[in-house]
mmCIF file of C-alpha atoms in Angstrom:
data_model
loop_
_atom_site.group_PDB
_atom_site.id
_atom_site.type_symbol
_atom_site.label_atom_id
_atom_site.label_comp_id
_atom_site.label_asym_id
_atom_site.label_seq_id
_atom_site.Cartn_x
_atom_site.Cartn_y
_atom_site.Cartn_z
ATOM 1 C CA ALA A 217 -5.570 -9.653 16.275
ATOM 2 C CA ALA A 218 -8.276 -7.804 14.405
ATOM 3 C CA GLY A 219 -7.330 -6.605 10.951
ATOM 4 C CA VAL A 220 -8.765 -4.238 8.407
ATOM 5 C CA ILE A 221 -11.912 -5.726 6.914
ATOM 6 C CA GLN A 222 -13.074 -4.883 3.430
ATOM 7 C CA SER A 223 -16.290 -5.900 1.765
ATOM 8 C CA PRO A 224 -17.137 -7.225 -0.620
ATOM 9 C CA ARG A 225 -14.017 -9.128 -1.624
ATOM 10 C CA HIS A 226 -15.117 -9.346 -5.226
ATOM 11 C CA LEU A 227 -17.554 -7.248 -7.192
ATOM 12 C CA ILE A 228 -18.634 -7.350 -10.811
ATOM 13 C CA LYS A 229 -20.484 -4.374 -12.254
ATOM 14 C CA GLU A 230 -21.500 -3.204 -15.678
ATOM 15 C CA LYS A 231 -20.412 0.046 -17.253
ATOM 16 C CA ARG A 232 -22.287 3.095 -15.985
ATOM 17 C CA GLU A 233 -23.416 1.290 -12.845
ATOM 18 C CA THR A 234 -22.537 2.331 -9.317
ATOM 19 C CA ALA A 235 -20.570 0.464 -6.662
ATOM 20 C CA THR A 236 -20.024 0.912 -2.947
ATOM 21 C CA LEU A 237 -16.969 -0.495 -1.221
ATOM 22 C CA LYS A 238 -16.786 -0.723 2.535
ATOM 23 C CA CYS A 239 -13.851 -0.646 4.908
ATOM 24 C CA TYR A 240 -13.813 -1.438 8.618
ATOM 25 C CA PRO A 241 -10.567 -0.252 10.205
ATOM 26 C CA ILE A 242 -8.742 -1.868 13.074
ATOM 27 C CA PRO A 243 -10.489 -0.961 16.348
ATOM 28 C CA ARG A 244 -9.361 2.410 17.734
ATOM 29 C CA HIS A 245 -7.718 3.415 14.471
ATOM 30 C CA ASP A 246 -8.893 6.878 13.506
ATOM 31 C CA THR A 247 -7.393 7.202 10.025
ATOM 32 C CA VAL A 248 -8.475 5.444 6.853
ATOM 33 C CA TYR A 249 -6.803 5.491 3.435
ATOM 34 C CA TRP A 250 -8.099 4.269 0.077
ATOM 35 C CA TYR A 251 -5.816 3.045 -2.685
ATOM 36 C CA GLN A 252 -6.450 1.788 -6.202
ATOM 37 C CA GLN A 253 -4.152 -0.846 -7.718
ATOM 38 C CA GLY A 254 -4.557 -1.562 -11.409
ATOM 39 C CA PRO A 255 -3.305 -4.851 -12.910
ATOM 40 C CA GLY A 256 0.474 -5.002 -12.538
ATOM 41 C CA GLN A 257 0.552 -1.485 -11.112
ATOM 42 C CA ASP A 258 1.586 0.052 -7.828
ATOM 43 C CA PRO A 259 -1.131 1.213 -5.441
ATOM 44 C CA GLN A 260 -2.259 4.762 -6.140
ATOM 45 C CA PHE A 261 -3.522 6.888 -3.286
ATOM 46 C CA LEU A 262 -7.124 8.035 -3.679
ATOM 47 C CA ILE A 263 -8.252 9.704 -0.471
ATOM 48 C CA SER A 264 -7.868 9.600 3.295
ATOM 49 C CA PHE A 265 -9.891 10.482 6.374
ATOM 50 C CA TYR A 266 -8.887 11.409 9.887
ATOM 51 C CA GLU A 267 -11.455 11.588 12.640
ATOM 52 C CA LYS A 268 -14.285 11.451 10.097
ATOM 53 C CA MET A 269 -12.989 14.410 8.102
ATOM 54 C CA GLN A 270 -11.282 14.208 4.738
ATOM 55 C CA SER A 271 -7.595 14.755 5.414
ATOM 56 C CA ASP A 272 -5.963 14.321 2.033
ATOM 57 C CA LYS A 273 -6.907 13.775 -1.551
ATOM 58 C CA GLY A 274 -4.963 11.974 -4.239
ATOM 59 C CA SER A 275 -5.912 10.858 -7.711
ATOM 60 C CA ILE A 276 -9.560 10.196 -6.972
ATOM 61 C CA PRO A 277 -11.866 10.776 -9.965
ATOM 62 C CA ASP A 278 -14.784 13.166 -9.567
ATOM 63 C CA ARG A 279 -17.108 10.190 -10.153
ATOM 64 C CA PHE A 280 -15.916 8.725 -6.862
ATOM 65 C CA SER A 281 -16.737 9.936 -3.377
ATOM 66 C CA ALA A 282 -15.997 8.629 0.059
ATOM 67 C CA GLN A 283 -16.750 9.301 3.669
ATOM 68 C CA GLN A 284 -15.883 8.087 7.131
ATOM 69 C CA PHE A 285 -18.722 7.435 9.520
ATOM 70 C CA SER A 286 -19.095 7.935 13.265
ATOM 71 C CA ASP A 287 -17.974 4.348 13.919
ATOM 72 C CA TYR A 288 -14.861 5.081 11.783
ATOM 73 C CA HIS A 289 -15.782 2.716 9.002
ATOM 74 C CA SER A 290 -15.463 4.172 5.538
ATOM 75 C CA GLU A 291 -17.272 3.745 2.246
ATOM 76 C CA LEU A 292 -16.016 4.457 -1.249
ATOM 77 C CA ASN A 293 -18.835 5.246 -3.661
ATOM 78 C CA MET A 294 -18.128 4.882 -7.353
ATOM 79 C CA SER A 295 -20.586 6.061 -9.987
ATOM 80 C CA SER A 296 -20.743 5.900 -13.789
ATOM 81 C CA LEU A 297 -18.299 3.026 -13.726
ATOM 82 C CA GLU A 298 -15.872 2.680 -16.606
ATOM 83 C CA LEU A 299 -13.888 -0.325 -17.797
ATOM 84 C CA GLY A 300 -10.735 1.395 -16.569
ATOM 85 C CA ASP A 301 -12.057 1.356 -13.008
ATOM 86 C CA SER A 302 -11.427 -2.394 -12.868
ATOM 87 C CA ALA A 303 -8.802 -2.752 -10.189
ATOM 88 C CA LEU A 304 -8.034 -3.918 -6.695
ATOM 89 C CA TYR A 305 -9.148 -1.347 -4.148
ATOM 90 C CA PHE A 306 -7.318 -1.356 -0.855
ATOM 91 C CA CYS A 307 -8.259 0.266 2.375
ATOM 92 C CA ALA A 308 -5.685 0.868 5.083
ATOM 93 C CA SER A 309 -6.022 2.180 8.603
ATOM 94 C CA SER A 310 -3.674 3.685 11.131
ATOM 95 C CA LEU A 311 -3.726 5.280 14.532
ATOM 96 C CA ASP A 312 -3.297 8.982 13.731
ATOM 97 C CA GLN A 313 -1.577 10.464 10.728
ATOM 98 C CA GLY A 314 1.960 10.640 12.024
ATOM 99 C CA MET A 315 4.750 10.115 9.532
ATOM 100 C CA ASN A 316 6.104 7.169 11.453
ATOM 101 C CA THR A 317 2.745 5.524 11.920
ATOM 102 C CA GLU A 318 2.337 2.164 10.293
ATOM 103 C CA ALA A 319 -0.637 1.670 7.997
ATOM 104 C CA PHE A 320 -2.326 -1.724 8.018
ATOM 105 C CA PHE A 321 -3.932 -2.881 4.800
ATOM 106 C CA GLY A 322 -7.050 -4.916 4.177
ATOM 107 C CA GLN A 323 -7.127 -7.715 1.637
ATOM 108 C CA GLY A 324 -8.788 -5.528 -0.915
ATOM 109 C CA THR A 325 -11.913 -5.519 -3.029
ATOM 110 C CA ARG A 326 -11.445 -6.673 -6.589
ATOM 111 C CA LEU A 327 -13.762 -4.686 -8.813
ATOM 112 C CA THR A 328 -14.378 -5.869 -12.334
ATOM 113 C CA VAL A 329 -16.325 -3.611 -14.676
ATOM 114 C CA VAL A 330 -17.733 -5.359 -17.745
ATOM 115 C CA GLY B 67 6.466 15.923 -4.944
ATOM 116 C CA ASN B 68 7.448 12.632 -3.397
ATOM 117 C CA SER B 69 8.398 9.688 -5.591
ATOM 118 C CA VAL B 70 9.874 6.222 -5.261
ATOM 119 C CA THR B 71 11.856 4.366 -7.913
ATOM 120 C CA GLN B 72 12.404 0.627 -7.731
ATOM 121 C CA MET B 73 14.367 -1.729 -9.905
ATOM 122 C CA GLU B 74 12.234 -3.448 -12.477
ATOM 123 C CA GLY B 75 11.371 -7.095 -12.173
ATOM 124 C CA PRO B 76 10.913 -9.869 -12.310
ATOM 125 C CA VAL B 77 13.909 -10.894 -10.291
ATOM 126 C CA THR B 78 14.467 -14.635 -10.584
ATOM 127 C CA LEU B 79 16.748 -16.349 -8.084
ATOM 128 C CA SER B 80 17.551 -19.841 -6.965
ATOM 129 C CA GLU B 81 16.819 -20.841 -3.392
ATOM 130 C CA GLU B 82 19.511 -19.676 -0.924
ATOM 131 C CA ALA B 83 20.744 -16.945 -3.287
ATOM 132 C CA PHE B 84 21.411 -13.391 -2.078
ATOM 133 C CA LEU B 85 18.732 -10.827 -2.806
ATOM 134 C CA THR B 86 19.003 -7.103 -3.411
ATOM 135 C CA ILE B 87 16.098 -4.970 -4.597
ATOM 136 C CA ASN B 88 17.104 -1.374 -5.184
ATOM 137 C CA CYS B 89 14.928 1.515 -4.076
ATOM 138 C CA THR B 90 15.652 5.234 -4.290
ATOM 139 C CA TYR B 91 13.399 8.081 -3.365
ATOM 140 C CA THR B 92 12.794 11.779 -3.834
ATOM 141 C CA ALA B 93 11.129 13.643 -1.019
ATOM 142 C CA THR B 94 11.037 16.918 0.805
ATOM 143 C CA GLY B 95 11.810 16.803 4.469
ATOM 144 C CA TYR B 96 12.529 13.582 6.298
ATOM 145 C CA PRO B 97 10.161 10.833 5.254
ATOM 146 C CA SER B 98 9.742 7.441 6.837
ATOM 147 C CA LEU B 99 10.576 4.530 4.542
ATOM 148 C CA PHE B 100 8.848 1.182 4.265
ATOM 149 C CA TRP B 101 8.981 -2.113 2.428
ATOM 150 C CA TYR B 102 5.662 -3.853 1.855
ATOM 151 C CA VAL B 103 5.192 -7.357 0.464
ATOM 152 C CA GLN B 104 2.217 -8.612 -1.515
ATOM 153 C CA TYR B 105 1.677 -12.338 -1.883
ATOM 154 C CA PRO B 106 -0.567 -13.577 -4.701
ATOM 155 C CA GLY B 107 -4.196 -12.692 -4.116
ATOM 156 C CA GLU B 108 -3.484 -10.935 -0.845
ATOM 157 C CA GLY B 109 -3.212 -7.426 0.495
ATOM 158 C CA LEU B 110 -0.089 -5.476 1.334
ATOM 159 C CA GLN B 111 1.807 -6.482 4.445
ATOM 160 C CA LEU B 112 4.413 -4.347 6.108
ATOM 161 C CA LEU B 113 7.777 -6.089 5.915
ATOM 162 C CA LEU B 114 9.995 -3.524 7.610
ATOM 163 C CA LYS B 115 10.397 0.186 8.138
ATOM 164 C CA ALA B 116 12.922 2.875 9.064
ATOM 165 C CA THR B 117 11.988 6.285 10.359
ATOM 166 C CA LYS B 118 15.242 8.238 10.246
ATOM 167 C CA ALA B 119 18.617 8.332 8.563
ATOM 168 C CA ASP B 120 20.922 5.365 9.259
ATOM 169 C CA ASP B 121 18.097 3.352 10.804
ATOM 170 C CA LYS B 122 18.081 -0.285 9.778
ATOM 171 C CA GLY B 123 14.755 -2.077 9.483
ATOM 172 C CA SER B 124 14.769 -5.842 9.643
ATOM 173 C CA ASN B 125 12.236 -8.660 9.654
ATOM 174 C CA LYS B 126 12.160 -12.312 8.579
ATOM 175 C CA GLY B 127 15.785 -12.132 7.427
ATOM 176 C CA PHE B 128 15.171 -9.064 5.276
ATOM 177 C CA GLU B 129 17.057 -5.833 5.972
ATOM 178 C CA ALA B 130 17.103 -2.313 4.623
ATOM 179 C CA THR B 131 19.076 0.732 5.757
ATOM 180 C CA TYR B 132 17.835 4.313 5.420
ATOM 181 C CA ARG B 133 20.614 6.098 3.517
ATOM 182 C CA LYS B 134 19.936 9.808 3.397
ATOM 183 C CA GLU B 135 23.132 10.654 1.532
ATOM 184 C CA THR B 136 22.183 8.409 -1.374
ATOM 185 C CA THR B 137 18.388 8.682 -0.839
ATOM 186 C CA SER B 138 18.162 4.907 -0.924
ATOM 187 C CA PHE B 139 16.485 2.095 0.994
ATOM 188 C CA HIS B 140 17.645 -1.091 -0.690
ATOM 189 C CA LEU B 141 16.113 -4.380 0.440
ATOM 190 C CA GLU B 142 18.461 -7.309 1.088
ATOM 191 C CA LYS B 143 18.218 -10.898 2.222
ATOM 192 C CA GLY B 144 21.127 -13.262 2.576
ATOM 193 C CA SER B 145 19.366 -16.474 1.592
ATOM 194 C CA VAL B 146 15.986 -16.437 -0.135
ATOM 195 C CA GLN B 147 13.395 -19.200 0.047
ATOM 196 C CA VAL B 148 10.688 -20.274 -2.359
ATOM 197 C CA SER B 149 8.155 -18.854 0.095
ATOM 198 C CA ASP B 150 9.653 -15.374 -0.422
ATOM 199 C CA SER B 151 8.199 -15.273 -3.938
ATOM 200 C CA ALA B 152 5.989 -12.196 -3.994
ATOM 201 C CA VAL B 153 5.862 -8.586 -5.147
ATOM 202 C CA TYR B 154 7.838 -6.139 -3.029
ATOM 203 C CA PHE B 155 6.928 -2.464 -2.809
ATOM 204 C CA CYS B 156 9.155 0.267 -1.491
ATOM 205 C CA ALA B 157 7.209 3.189 -0.049
ATOM 206 C CA LEU B 158 7.757 6.471 1.695
ATOM 207 C CA ARG B 159 5.580 8.526 3.933
ATOM 208 C CA GLY B 160 5.999 12.244 4.213
ATOM 209 C CA ARG B 161 3.213 14.523 5.349
ATOM 210 C CA ARG B 162 0.551 12.663 3.438
ATOM 211 C CA ALA B 163 -0.316 9.080 2.661
ATOM 212 C CA LEU B 164 2.131 6.467 1.483
ATOM 213 C CA THR B 165 3.738 6.852 -1.928
ATOM 214 C CA PHE B 166 4.637 3.497 -3.471
ATOM 215 C CA GLY B 167 7.226 2.413 -5.980
ATOM 216 C CA SER B 168 6.147 0.348 -8.952
ATOM 217 C CA GLY B 169 6.845 -2.963 -7.229
ATOM 218 C CA THR B 170 9.388 -5.678 -7.964
ATOM 219 C CA ARG B 171 8.269 -9.237 -8.507
ATOM 220 C CA LEU B 172 10.573 -11.826 -6.955
ATOM 221 C CA GLN B 173 10.479 -15.395 -8.161
ATOM 222 C CA VAL B 174 12.511 -17.939 -6.202
ATOM 223 C CA GLN B 175 13.072 -21.316 -7.827
ATOM 224 C CA PRO B 176 13.809 -24.515 -5.880
#
């Protein structure tokens, strides 16, 4: 079965550079979530989209932005990167936003800022 | 707001030992509760879930019961295997995205 695809899997950037992370949800899923997981930390919710509109916002820095496109894939844009942005970034998708709906996670993009 | 508290790890057990990982939550309304597992270098995988009080989620020998009176969703397994070594996250879902606990690392020794 198709899963959530994230690219790239690994990314190394220098401070103050920009990065773009991509997420391709499971086919027919209309909701995408972005999470950030620092080393040894629990995943922290950043932002979510439902039907191409932002549906919820968590602890996403102002330097970051995201959007969901017409084909439902999503991109997380990160500017003025800082060392503290080094983390594993997960995307998850679900079919609608219902409380009982299961979210399926991608394998993540590991971002290292040097 | 919503929050999840898990017991701290690492939890180290011998193969075939009984496992309990405690999880309690604070939430408004009636959230759904989940356990996710993360193997080294991999993403989060749903292990089991429960959507209402007294529901029991189960999968791969793991079980957890949604206890509204104690706001708990403890994970149990009767006999752990080396392959169960991973980080386990308790999570709840209210009206917004998932809120995770801090994770509990389980190490099972042969």
